[in-house]
Amino acid sequence: MLRTVAPPSLSPSSPVPRVADPDRRRTSASVVLRSVLEHGPVARSTIARLTGLSPASVTDHCARLAGRGLIREAAAPRRSGGVGRPHLPVDVDRARLVAGGVHVAVPYTTVALLDLRGRVLTERRLRHDGAGPARVLARAADALTALLDRMPDARPLGVGFAAGGWVDRQAGAVVEHPLLGWRDVPVREVLGGHTGLPVHVDGHARALADAERLFGRVARGSRSALHLFAGNMVDAAFATHDEVHHGPRSQAGAIAHLPLAGGAEPCPCGRTGCLQAELSERTLCRRAREAGVGDGTDPARVVDAAAAGHPAAVRLLRERARMVGRAVGLLTDVLNPESVVVTEIGVIHRPDCLAALRAELDEERAATVAPSSFPDSVLAVAGGSVALDVLYRDPLGVSPELT
């Protein structure tokens, strides 16, 4: 028989618990942890000044966060003027907890471990080789386990999963990924079953928008930000006031079939000039093959060829960047964001491509555009940031058993 606990009796002088108190504690803890992330190493007194919380509240939250392995004292005590209580700065603890990351792209899956500052500690790429979703996810779980075995002192707080297409965060599922042929894949259930860890799921454009908001150079602190992802899949995310917009069933950001001015690439939908058909890395690779640039299987080889001075490779990358600039113009005309981050292989690695993109915009709008903050690890960061975003929104949700 289940045991039940009677509710405590309240005397007339006992304070009545307020329903909002747990939410208030979670919000305050999140504010404190975000302040440490942005300013650490930072003194508790400075956190109180930055957040508007009382010194006693900051001290209490810091103790809770330290107990969960999220922050630590960053340096030896420092005294102000040689008298009084020493200042003990705190910083994000990068040594104890890690976030697992899984990003499923069209040709391969990236599996990684990230520290609490969003830095990639280790990663692996696993080619799909025609495997279906169950096999792809099982391999990813096995690879995560292998990475964790190499870091025996690290404790995983959870796994973040990101992919293109229609990804329903609340359901924890890939609803539709047309290039992979995935439909209604219960990612949270499958990965959780293999790993025994909490699994959080989102689309990769939204995941990277969160990564930029937490760890990036440009969008952090912006009141509104647009993120455009142009890989094999092309999609976008829009954030305002520290919240990425998801929409019903997380369908926001589906821009694949927006018409792109000057586009002439046939699309499977039957039209020409759709944004994804024009900007997809598949299109870039096919055009590179036709121009005699490599074998047309890997966009990174087009970038390498351009770096070696291959004129056709340079032309293809600049042309693609110009079309990305037109896509940015289309989206910013509607959304008018304060900052724009673009994840596109040429723009990330070549200043001339960034210049070509910006040339398609007016001067004021061009100044708001920057490449991804994670040029060498963008897919690993996308996966891990799904879990890290959950952490920074509710740090008290981390189980003390992890520490």
mmCIF file of C-alpha atoms in Angstrom:
data_model
loop_
_atom_site.group_PDB
_atom_site.id
_atom_site.type_symbol
_atom_site.label_atom_id
_atom_site.label_comp_id
_atom_site.label_asym_id
_atom_site.label_seq_id
_atom_site.Cartn_x
_atom_site.Cartn_y
_atom_site.Cartn_z
ATOM 1 C CA MET A 1 0.000 0.000 0.000
ATOM 2 C CA LEU A 2 1.249 3.465 -0.842
ATOM 3 C CA ARG A 3 2.053 5.584 2.155
ATOM 4 C CA THR A 4 0.668 9.069 2.185
ATOM 5 C CA VAL A 5 1.856 12.011 4.208
ATOM 6 C CA ALA A 6 -0.734 14.215 5.850
ATOM 7 C CA PRO A 7 -0.413 17.888 5.076
ATOM 8 C CA PRO A 8 1.157 19.885 7.899
ATOM 9 C CA SER A 9 -1.206 21.838 10.109
ATOM 10 C CA LEU A 10 -0.765 25.574 10.089
ATOM 11 C CA SER A 11 -1.135 27.637 13.218
ATOM 12 C CA PRO A 12 -2.695 31.077 12.841
ATOM 13 C CA SER A 13 0.779 32.593 12.986
ATOM 14 C CA SER A 14 2.304 30.254 10.399
ATOM 15 C CA PRO A 15 2.991 31.810 7.008
ATOM 16 C CA VAL A 16 0.871 30.364 4.220
ATOM 17 C CA PRO A 17 3.106 28.967 1.446
ATOM 18 C CA ARG A 18 2.689 30.877 -1.794
ATOM 19 C CA VAL A 19 2.306 28.920 -5.017
ATOM 20 C CA ALA A 20 4.580 31.358 -6.822
ATOM 21 C CA ASP A 21 7.526 30.773 -4.484
ATOM 22 C CA PRO A 22 9.018 27.773 -6.377
ATOM 23 C CA ASP A 23 8.787 29.657 -9.666
ATOM 24 C CA ARG A 24 10.355 32.708 -8.051
ATOM 25 C CA ARG A 25 13.218 30.622 -6.693
ATOM 26 C CA ARG A 26 13.811 29.019 -10.088
ATOM 27 C CA THR A 27 13.789 32.393 -11.814
ATOM 28 C CA SER A 28 16.149 33.948 -9.276
ATOM 29 C CA ALA A 29 18.507 30.973 -9.468
ATOM 30 C CA SER A 30 18.518 31.278 -13.253
ATOM 31 C CA VAL A 31 19.306 34.985 -13.034
ATOM 32 C CA VAL A 32 22.185 34.322 -10.647
ATOM 33 C CA LEU A 33 23.665 31.524 -12.769
ATOM 34 C CA ARG A 34 23.355 33.591 -15.955
ATOM 35 C CA SER A 35 25.119 36.464 -14.194
ATOM 36 C CA VAL A 36 27.971 34.147 -13.206
ATOM 37 C CA LEU A 37 28.132 32.831 -16.771
ATOM 38 C CA GLU A 38 28.373 36.318 -18.241
ATOM 39 C CA HIS A 39 30.581 38.033 -15.656
ATOM 40 C CA GLY A 40 32.445 35.286 -13.796
ATOM 41 C CA PRO A 41 34.697 35.161 -11.951
ATOM 42 C CA VAL A 42 32.478 37.590 -10.066
ATOM 43 C CA ALA A 43 31.930 38.473 -6.413
ATOM 44 C CA ARG A 44 28.588 37.739 -4.810
ATOM 45 C CA SER A 45 28.215 41.407 -3.951
ATOM 46 C CA THR A 46 28.582 42.266 -7.632
ATOM 47 C CA ILE A 47 25.950 39.670 -8.547
ATOM 48 C CA ALA A 48 23.570 41.305 -6.086
ATOM 49 C CA ARG A 49 24.209 44.706 -7.652
ATOM 50 C CA LEU A 50 23.804 43.400 -11.222
ATOM 51 C CA THR A 51 20.642 41.391 -10.563
ATOM 52 C CA GLY A 52 18.890 43.545 -7.967
ATOM 53 C CA LEU A 53 18.608 40.564 -5.617
ATOM 54 C CA SER A 54 19.450 40.932 -1.947
ATOM 55 C CA PRO A 55 22.936 39.865 -0.811
ATOM 56 C CA ALA A 56 21.342 37.193 1.396
ATOM 57 C CA SER A 57 19.356 35.809 -1.537
ATOM 58 C CA VAL A 58 22.453 35.737 -3.757
ATOM 59 C CA THR A 59 24.434 33.947 -1.064
ATOM 60 C CA ASP A 60 21.666 31.366 -0.675
ATOM 61 C CA HIS A 61 21.402 30.761 -4.415
ATOM 62 C CA CYS A 62 25.171 30.510 -4.786
ATOM 63 C CA ALA A 63 25.228 27.841 -2.094
ATOM 64 C CA ARG A 64 22.489 25.886 -3.884
ATOM 65 C CA LEU A 65 24.233 26.192 -7.255
ATOM 66 C CA ALA A 66 27.581 25.167 -5.789
ATOM 67 C CA GLY A 67 25.932 22.172 -4.160
ATOM 68 C CA ARG A 68 24.740 21.060 -7.576
ATOM 69 C CA GLY A 69 28.189 21.387 -9.112
ATOM 70 C CA LEU A 70 27.273 24.407 -11.249
ATOM 71 C CA ILE A 71 29.528 27.085 -9.740
ATOM 72 C CA ARG A 72 32.658 27.124 -7.632
ATOM 73 C CA GLU A 73 34.864 29.586 -5.821
ATOM 74 C CA ALA A 74 37.213 30.846 -8.488
ATOM 75 C CA ALA A 75 40.281 32.075 -6.636
ATOM 76 C CA ALA A 76 41.945 32.419 -3.270
ATOM 77 C CA PRO A 77 40.285 34.926 -0.925
ATOM 78 C CA ARG A 78 41.016 38.564 -1.663
ATOM 79 C CA ARG A 79 40.750 41.181 1.048
ATOM 80 C CA SER A 80 39.682 44.742 0.415
ATOM 81 C CA GLY A 81 42.095 47.056 2.247
ATOM 82 C CA GLY A 82 43.266 44.162 4.378
ATOM 83 C CA VAL A 83 40.203 44.222 6.651
ATOM 84 C CA GLY A 84 36.750 42.737 6.666
ATOM 85 C CA ARG A 85 35.435 39.554 5.174
ATOM 86 C CA PRO A 86 37.392 38.399 2.095
ATOM 87 C CA HIS A 87 35.732 38.590 -1.306
ATOM 88 C CA LEU A 88 35.217 35.116 -2.770
ATOM 89 C CA PRO A 89 34.553 35.365 -6.503
ATOM 90 C CA VAL A 90 32.569 32.552 -8.064
ATOM 91 C CA ASP A 91 32.634 31.163 -11.562
ATOM 92 C CA VAL A 92 30.904 28.496 -13.602
ATOM 93 C CA ASP A 93 32.307 25.094 -12.652
ATOM 94 C CA ARG A 94 33.608 23.573 -15.860
ATOM 95 C CA ALA A 95 35.160 20.529 -14.207
ATOM 96 C CA ARG A 96 32.261 18.496 -12.849
ATOM 97 C CA LEU A 97 29.178 18.395 -15.089
ATOM 98 C CA VAL A 98 28.979 17.979 -18.851
ATOM 99 C CA ALA A 99 26.165 18.105 -21.392
ATOM 100 C CA GLY A 100 25.885 15.498 -24.096
ATOM 101 C CA GLY A 101 25.091 16.718 -27.579
ATOM 102 C CA VAL A 102 23.707 14.868 -30.617
ATOM 103 C CA HIS A 103 23.206 16.652 -33.929
ATOM 104 C CA VAL A 104 21.795 14.714 -36.865
ATOM 105 C CA ALA A 105 22.743 16.153 -40.246
ATOM 106 C CA VAL A 106 22.013 14.612 -43.641
ATOM 107 C CA PRO A 107 25.293 12.680 -44.167
ATOM 108 C CA TYR A 108 26.389 12.131 -40.558
ATOM 109 C CA THR A 109 25.659 12.526 -36.849
ATOM 110 C CA THR A 110 27.853 14.620 -34.567
ATOM 111 C CA VAL A 111 28.150 13.424 -30.960
ATOM 112 C CA ALA A 112 29.872 15.613 -28.375
ATOM 113 C CA LEU A 113 30.375 16.547 -24.741
ATOM 114 C CA LEU A 114 30.255 20.211 -23.741
ATOM 115 C CA ASP A 115 31.187 21.970 -20.516
ATOM 116 C CA LEU A 116 28.849 24.422 -18.811
ATOM 117 C CA ARG A 117 30.241 27.327 -20.830
ATOM 118 C CA GLY A 118 29.231 25.639 -24.060
ATOM 119 C CA ARG A 119 32.793 24.675 -24.994
ATOM 120 C CA VAL A 120 33.210 21.409 -26.852
ATOM 121 C CA LEU A 121 35.408 19.021 -24.888
ATOM 122 C CA THR A 122 35.318 16.128 -27.325
ATOM 123 C CA GLU A 123 33.299 15.081 -30.355
ATOM 124 C CA ARG A 124 32.873 12.335 -32.946
ATOM 125 C CA ARG A 125 31.225 12.116 -36.337
ATOM 126 C CA LEU A 126 29.327 9.017 -37.377
ATOM 127 C CA ARG A 127 28.339 8.534 -41.000
ATOM 128 C CA HIS A 128 24.812 7.274 -41.526
ATOM 129 C CA ASP A 129 25.623 4.927 -44.416
ATOM 130 C CA GLY A 130 21.939 4.420 -45.121
ATOM 131 C CA ALA A 131 20.950 3.559 -41.546
ATOM 132 C CA GLY A 132 17.417 4.310 -40.395
ATOM 133 C CA PRO A 133 16.548 6.500 -37.413
ATOM 134 C CA ALA A 134 16.577 3.727 -34.805
ATOM 135 C CA ARG A 135 20.083 2.643 -35.825
ATOM 136 C CA VAL A 136 21.346 6.242 -36.102
ATOM 137 C CA LEU A 137 20.138 7.046 -32.587
ATOM 138 C CA ALA A 138 21.485 3.783 -31.138
ATOM 139 C CA ARG A 139 24.921 4.513 -32.606
ATOM 140 C CA ALA A 140 24.787 8.042 -31.201
ATOM 141 C CA ALA A 141 23.969 6.717 -27.731
ATOM 142 C CA ASP A 142 26.838 4.213 -27.906
ATOM 143 C CA ALA A 143 29.218 6.969 -29.002
ATOM 144 C CA LEU A 144 28.111 9.186 -26.112
ATOM 145 C CA THR A 145 28.785 6.352 -23.694
ATOM 146 C CA ALA A 146 32.258 5.875 -25.179
ATOM 147 C CA LEU A 147 33.039 9.588 -24.849
ATOM 148 C CA LEU A 148 31.900 9.591 -21.220
ATOM 149 C CA ASP A 149 34.036 6.530 -20.484
ATOM 150 C CA ARG A 150 37.071 8.583 -21.495
ATOM 151 C CA MET A 151 36.139 11.250 -18.927
ATOM 152 C CA PRO A 152 35.468 9.225 -15.768
ATOM 153 C CA ASP A 153 35.365 12.280 -13.488
ATOM 154 C CA ALA A 154 32.669 14.044 -15.514
ATOM 155 C CA ARG A 155 28.980 13.605 -14.685
ATOM 156 C CA PRO A 156 26.428 14.000 -17.492
ATOM 157 C CA LEU A 157 23.504 16.285 -16.700
ATOM 158 C CA GLY A 158 21.564 15.253 -19.802
ATOM 159 C CA VAL A 159 21.589 15.002 -23.571
ATOM 160 C CA GLY A 160 20.584 17.646 -26.075
ATOM 161 C CA PHE A 161 19.448 16.625 -29.559
ATOM 162 C CA ALA A 162 19.188 18.925 -32.576
ATOM 163 C CA ALA A 163 18.332 18.410 -36.232
ATOM 164 C CA GLY A 164 16.899 20.287 -39.170
ATOM 165 C CA GLY A 165 13.371 19.961 -40.427
ATOM 166 C CA TRP A 166 10.295 19.947 -38.204
ATOM 167 C CA VAL A 167 11.374 19.091 -34.647
ATOM 168 C CA ASP A 168 8.744 19.237 -31.905
ATOM 169 C CA ARG A 169 10.451 20.243 -28.674
ATOM 170 C CA GLN A 170 7.511 19.435 -26.408
ATOM 171 C CA ALA A 171 6.875 16.012 -27.927
ATOM 172 C CA GLY A 172 10.602 15.255 -28.075
ATOM 173 C CA ALA A 173 10.289 14.062 -31.650
ATOM 174 C CA VAL A 174 11.411 14.698 -35.202
ATOM 175 C CA VAL A 175 8.052 15.149 -36.887
ATOM 176 C CA GLU A 176 9.475 15.400 -40.401
ATOM 177 C CA HIS A 177 12.939 15.582 -41.920
ATOM 178 C CA PRO A 178 12.372 15.373 -45.692
ATOM 179 C CA LEU A 179 16.001 14.882 -46.714
ATOM 180 C CA LEU A 180 16.500 11.993 -44.281
ATOM 181 C CA GLY A 181 13.032 10.565 -44.770
ATOM 182 C CA TRP A 182 12.362 10.653 -41.007
ATOM 183 C CA ARG A 183 8.752 10.986 -39.837
ATOM 184 C CA ASP A 184 7.444 10.941 -36.258
ATOM 185 C CA VAL A 185 10.683 9.649 -34.747
ATOM 186 C CA PRO A 186 10.397 9.616 -30.901
ATOM 187 C CA VAL A 187 13.933 10.853 -30.275
ATOM 188 C CA ARG A 188 13.519 11.575 -26.560
ATOM 189 C CA GLU A 189 12.140 8.112 -25.904
ATOM 190 C CA VAL A 190 14.765 6.296 -27.964
ATOM 191 C CA LEU A 191 17.842 8.214 -26.780
ATOM 192 C CA GLY A 192 16.607 8.239 -23.204
ATOM 193 C CA GLY A 193 16.073 4.501 -23.314
ATOM 194 C CA HIS A 194 19.609 3.900 -24.546
ATOM 195 C CA THR A 195 21.401 6.366 -22.243
ATOM 196 C CA GLY A 196 19.255 6.504 -19.111
ATOM 197 C CA LEU A 197 19.686 10.298 -19.155
ATOM 198 C CA PRO A 198 17.231 13.175 -19.537
ATOM 199 C CA VAL A 199 16.943 14.048 -23.237
ATOM 200 C CA HIS A 200 15.931 17.461 -24.598
ATOM 201 C CA VAL A 201 15.077 17.952 -28.257
ATOM 202 C CA ASP A 202 14.895 20.987 -30.571
ATOM 203 C CA GLY A 203 15.523 22.197 -34.112
ATOM 204 C CA HIS A 204 19.097 23.167 -34.885
ATOM 205 C CA ALA A 205 18.394 26.793 -35.858
ATOM 206 C CA ARG A 206 16.641 27.382 -32.530
ATOM 207 C CA ALA A 207 19.375 25.477 -30.686
ATOM 208 C CA LEU A 208 22.039 27.699 -32.212
ATOM 209 C CA ALA A 209 19.991 30.803 -31.457
ATOM 210 C CA ASP A 210 20.039 29.717 -27.805
ATOM 211 C CA ALA A 211 23.773 29.004 -28.010
ATOM 212 C CA GLU A 212 24.413 32.501 -29.367
ATOM 213 C CA ARG A 213 22.219 33.983 -26.644
ATOM 214 C CA LEU A 214 24.118 32.130 -23.906
ATOM 215 C CA PHE A 215 27.683 31.824 -25.183
ATOM 216 C CA GLY A 216 28.036 33.843 -28.391
ATOM 217 C CA ARG A 217 29.714 37.102 -29.295
ATOM 218 C CA VAL A 218 26.926 39.030 -31.027
ATOM 219 C CA ALA A 219 23.423 38.010 -30.008
ATOM 220 C CA ARG A 220 24.100 37.823 -26.270
ATOM 221 C CA GLY A 221 22.297 40.764 -24.726
ATOM 222 C CA SER A 222 20.357 41.624 -27.895
ATOM 223 C CA ARG A 223 16.693 42.424 -27.415
ATOM 224 C CA SER A 224 15.928 40.559 -30.636
ATOM 225 C CA ALA A 225 18.018 38.280 -32.811
ATOM 226 C CA LEU A 226 17.598 36.300 -36.012
ATOM 227 C CA HIS A 227 19.583 33.156 -36.726
ATOM 228 C CA LEU A 228 19.751 31.806 -40.281
ATOM 229 C CA PHE A 229 21.102 28.291 -40.808
ATOM 230 C CA ALA A 230 22.096 27.378 -44.364
ATOM 231 C CA GLY A 231 23.384 23.814 -44.578
ATOM 232 C CA ASN A 232 21.743 20.950 -46.417
ATOM 233 C CA MET A 233 18.611 22.084 -44.613
ATOM 234 C CA VAL A 234 17.844 25.812 -44.505
ATOM 235 C CA ASP A 235 15.848 27.199 -41.611
ATOM 236 C CA ALA A 236 15.732 30.126 -39.208
ATOM 237 C CA ALA A 237 15.008 31.064 -35.608
ATOM 238 C CA PHE A 238 13.917 34.328 -34.060
ATOM 239 C CA ALA A 239 14.411 35.353 -30.434
ATOM 240 C CA THR A 240 12.996 38.304 -28.521
ATOM 241 C CA HIS A 241 13.649 39.211 -24.894
ATOM 242 C CA ASP A 242 15.685 36.073 -24.224
ATOM 243 C CA GLU A 243 13.069 33.707 -25.667
ATOM 244 C CA VAL A 244 13.330 31.815 -28.939
ATOM 245 C CA HIS A 245 9.973 31.617 -30.680
ATOM 246 C CA HIS A 246 8.732 28.060 -31.280
ATOM 247 C CA GLY A 247 5.120 28.427 -32.342
ATOM 248 C CA PRO A 248 2.504 25.655 -32.150
ATOM 249 C CA ARG A 249 4.203 22.236 -32.237
ATOM 250 C CA SER A 250 7.524 24.029 -32.771
ATOM 251 C CA GLN A 251 6.855 24.756 -36.448
ATOM 252 C CA ALA A 252 8.324 28.284 -36.391
ATOM 253 C CA GLY A 253 11.337 28.899 -38.646
ATOM 254 C CA ALA A 254 10.231 26.765 -41.603
ATOM 255 C CA ILE A 255 11.475 28.938 -44.464
ATOM 256 C CA ALA A 256 12.522 26.296 -47.007
ATOM 257 C CA HIS A 257 9.952 27.294 -49.624
ATOM 258 C CA LEU A 258 10.114 31.063 -49.353
ATOM 259 C CA PRO A 259 10.794 32.514 -52.824
ATOM 260 C CA LEU A 260 14.280 33.946 -53.214
ATOM 261 C CA ALA A 261 14.786 36.808 -55.649
ATOM 262 C CA GLY A 262 17.033 35.727 -58.522
ATOM 263 C CA GLY A 263 16.786 32.049 -57.640
ATOM 264 C CA ALA A 264 16.392 29.617 -60.523
ATOM 265 C CA GLU A 265 17.065 26.247 -58.867
ATOM 266 C CA PRO A 266 14.252 23.689 -59.335
ATOM 267 C CA CYS A 267 12.648 22.618 -56.064
ATOM 268 C CA PRO A 268 11.010 19.233 -55.361
ATOM 269 C CA CYS A 269 7.829 21.163 -54.577
ATOM 270 C CA GLY A 270 7.533 21.958 -58.309
ATOM 271 C CA ARG A 271 8.506 25.609 -58.161
ATOM 272 C CA THR A 272 11.866 27.278 -58.811
ATOM 273 C CA GLY A 273 13.876 29.588 -56.624
ATOM 274 C CA CYS A 274 12.721 28.251 -53.248
ATOM 275 C CA LEU A 275 15.138 29.312 -50.538
ATOM 276 C CA GLN A 276 16.311 25.834 -49.535
ATOM 277 C CA ALA A 277 16.668 24.590 -53.099
ATOM 278 C CA GLU A 278 18.851 27.592 -53.920
ATOM 279 C CA LEU A 279 20.977 27.656 -50.741
ATOM 280 C CA SER A 280 21.290 23.985 -49.827
ATOM 281 C CA GLU A 281 24.806 22.580 -49.560
ATOM 282 C CA ARG A 282 23.611 19.859 -51.925
ATOM 283 C CA THR A 283 23.153 22.555 -54.552
ATOM 284 C CA LEU A 284 26.583 24.018 -53.802
ATOM 285 C CA CYS A 285 28.213 20.582 -54.108
ATOM 286 C CA ARG A 286 26.474 19.805 -57.391
ATOM 287 C CA ARG A 287 27.505 23.119 -58.865
ATOM 288 C CA ALA A 288 31.066 22.576 -57.635
ATOM 289 C CA ARG A 289 31.180 19.177 -59.321
ATOM 290 C CA GLU A 290 29.889 20.689 -62.555
ATOM 291 C CA ALA A 291 32.585 23.373 -62.325
ATOM 292 C CA GLY A 292 35.345 20.827 -61.790
ATOM 293 C CA VAL A 293 35.870 21.610 -58.094
ATOM 294 C CA GLY A 294 36.473 18.271 -56.380
ATOM 295 C CA ASP A 295 34.024 15.406 -56.460
ATOM 296 C CA GLY A 296 31.086 17.451 -55.239
ATOM 297 C CA THR A 297 30.444 15.471 -52.065
ATOM 298 C CA ASP A 298 31.633 17.804 -49.285
ATOM 299 C CA PRO A 299 31.153 21.596 -49.073
ATOM 300 C CA ALA A 300 34.271 21.864 -46.914
ATOM 301 C CA ARG A 301 36.309 20.815 -49.950
ATOM 302 C CA VAL A 302 34.893 23.773 -51.872
ATOM 303 C CA VAL A 303 36.127 26.061 -49.098
ATOM 304 C CA ASP A 304 39.527 24.346 -49.181
ATOM 305 C CA ALA A 305 39.703 24.760 -52.960
ATOM 306 C CA ALA A 306 38.871 28.464 -52.637
ATOM 307 C CA ALA A 307 41.596 28.869 -50.018
ATOM 308 C CA ALA A 308 44.020 27.275 -52.517
ATOM 309 C CA GLY A 309 43.020 29.874 -55.106
ATOM 310 C CA HIS A 310 40.624 27.883 -57.299
ATOM 311 C CA PRO A 311 38.672 30.646 -59.094
ATOM 312 C CA ALA A 312 35.513 28.573 -59.643
ATOM 313 C CA ALA A 313 35.355 27.685 -55.946
ATOM 314 C CA VAL A 314 35.742 31.344 -54.973
ATOM 315 C CA ARG A 315 33.007 32.336 -57.410
ATOM 316 C CA LEU A 316 30.589 29.667 -56.176
ATOM 317 C CA LEU A 317 31.055 30.606 -52.531
ATOM 318 C CA ARG A 318 30.638 34.319 -53.184
ATOM 319 C CA GLU A 319 27.531 33.734 -55.290
ATOM 320 C CA ARG A 320 26.020 31.607 -52.558
ATOM 321 C CA ALA A 321 26.859 34.271 -49.956
ATOM 322 C CA ARG A 322 25.101 36.908 -52.065
ATOM 323 C CA MET A 323 21.982 34.762 -52.193
ATOM 324 C CA VAL A 324 22.194 34.233 -48.437
ATOM 325 C CA GLY A 325 22.333 38.015 -48.152
ATOM 326 C CA ARG A 326 19.083 38.253 -50.109
ATOM 327 C CA ALA A 327 17.511 35.720 -47.760
ATOM 328 C CA VAL A 328 18.671 37.794 -44.783
ATOM 329 C CA GLY A 329 17.148 40.865 -46.405
ATOM 330 C CA LEU A 330 13.836 39.066 -46.901
ATOM 331 C CA LEU A 331 13.685 37.902 -43.287
ATOM 332 C CA THR A 332 14.893 41.126 -41.699
ATOM 333 C CA ASP A 333 12.334 43.145 -43.649
ATOM 334 C CA VAL A 334 9.665 41.153 -41.818
ATOM 335 C CA LEU A 335 11.272 40.695 -38.385
ATOM 336 C CA ASN A 336 13.545 43.766 -38.015
ATOM 337 C CA PRO A 337 15.930 42.120 -35.515
ATOM 338 C CA GLU A 338 18.567 43.976 -33.559
ATOM 339 C CA SER A 339 21.216 41.407 -34.531
ATOM 340 C CA VAL A 340 21.569 38.684 -37.172
ATOM 341 C CA VAL A 341 23.753 35.574 -36.968
ATOM 342 C CA VAL A 342 24.391 33.469 -40.073
ATOM 343 C CA THR A 343 25.624 29.898 -40.065
ATOM 344 C CA GLU A 344 26.835 29.240 -43.611
ATOM 345 C CA ILE A 345 30.132 27.608 -44.484
ATOM 346 C CA GLY A 346 31.501 30.355 -46.733
ATOM 347 C CA VAL A 347 30.402 33.220 -44.488
ATOM 348 C CA ILE A 348 31.893 31.491 -41.448
ATOM 349 C CA HIS A 349 35.332 30.922 -42.978
ATOM 350 C CA ARG A 350 35.853 33.646 -45.608
ATOM 351 C CA PRO A 351 35.731 37.429 -45.063
ATOM 352 C CA ASP A 352 34.996 37.957 -48.772
ATOM 353 C CA CYS A 353 31.844 35.868 -48.426
ATOM 354 C CA LEU A 354 30.712 37.873 -45.429
ATOM 355 C CA ALA A 355 31.351 41.039 -47.419
ATOM 356 C CA ALA A 356 29.349 39.640 -50.356
ATOM 357 C CA LEU A 357 26.442 38.877 -48.032
ATOM 358 C CA ARG A 358 26.495 42.333 -46.482
ATOM 359 C CA ALA A 359 26.654 43.963 -49.916
ATOM 360 C CA GLU A 360 23.080 42.750 -50.536
ATOM 361 C CA LEU A 361 21.824 44.818 -47.579
ATOM 362 C CA ASP A 362 21.663 48.493 -46.769
ATOM 363 C CA GLU A 363 24.491 49.834 -44.636
ATOM 364 C CA GLU A 364 22.551 49.909 -41.383
ATOM 365 C CA ARG A 365 21.221 46.381 -41.747
ATOM 366 C CA ALA A 366 24.568 45.026 -42.967
ATOM 367 C CA ALA A 367 26.219 46.197 -39.749
ATOM 368 C CA THR A 368 23.967 43.902 -37.703
ATOM 369 C CA VAL A 369 25.066 40.699 -39.478
ATOM 370 C CA ALA A 370 27.800 38.439 -38.120
ATOM 371 C CA PRO A 371 28.862 34.827 -38.722
ATOM 372 C CA SER A 372 28.327 32.053 -36.186
ATOM 373 C CA SER A 373 30.320 32.325 -32.965
ATOM 374 C CA PHE A 374 31.217 28.630 -33.249
ATOM 375 C CA PRO A 375 32.996 28.240 -36.599
ATOM 376 C CA ASP A 376 34.809 25.008 -35.804
ATOM 377 C CA SER A 377 32.154 23.208 -33.781
ATOM 378 C CA VAL A 378 28.769 24.523 -34.841
ATOM 379 C CA LEU A 379 26.961 21.167 -35.017
ATOM 380 C CA ALA A 380 28.373 19.901 -31.715
ATOM 381 C CA VAL A 381 27.349 23.158 -30.058
ATOM 382 C CA ALA A 382 23.852 22.902 -31.558
ATOM 383 C CA GLY A 383 23.224 19.546 -29.910
ATOM 384 C CA GLY A 384 24.731 20.331 -26.523
ATOM 385 C CA SER A 385 23.098 23.740 -26.270
ATOM 386 C CA VAL A 386 19.635 22.189 -26.247
ATOM 387 C CA ALA A 387 20.463 20.642 -22.865
ATOM 388 C CA LEU A 388 22.391 23.683 -21.632
ATOM 389 C CA ASP A 389 19.501 26.015 -22.376
ATOM 390 C CA VAL A 390 17.288 23.872 -20.140
ATOM 391 C CA LEU A 391 19.945 24.033 -17.419
ATOM 392 C CA TYR A 392 20.301 27.807 -17.487
ATOM 393 C CA ARG A 393 16.528 28.263 -17.405
ATOM 394 C CA ASP A 394 16.070 25.970 -14.401
ATOM 395 C CA PRO A 395 19.376 25.283 -12.650
ATOM 396 C CA LEU A 396 17.622 24.022 -9.537
ATOM 397 C CA GLY A 397 16.213 21.223 -11.684
ATOM 398 C CA VAL A 398 19.660 19.599 -11.768
ATOM 399 C CA SER A 399 19.596 16.612 -9.458
ATOM 400 C CA PRO A 400 21.896 16.886 -6.419
ATOM 401 C CA GLU A 401 22.636 13.195 -7.033
ATOM 402 C CA LEU A 402 24.785 14.235 -10.011
ATOM 403 C CA THR A 403 27.323 15.942 -7.752
#
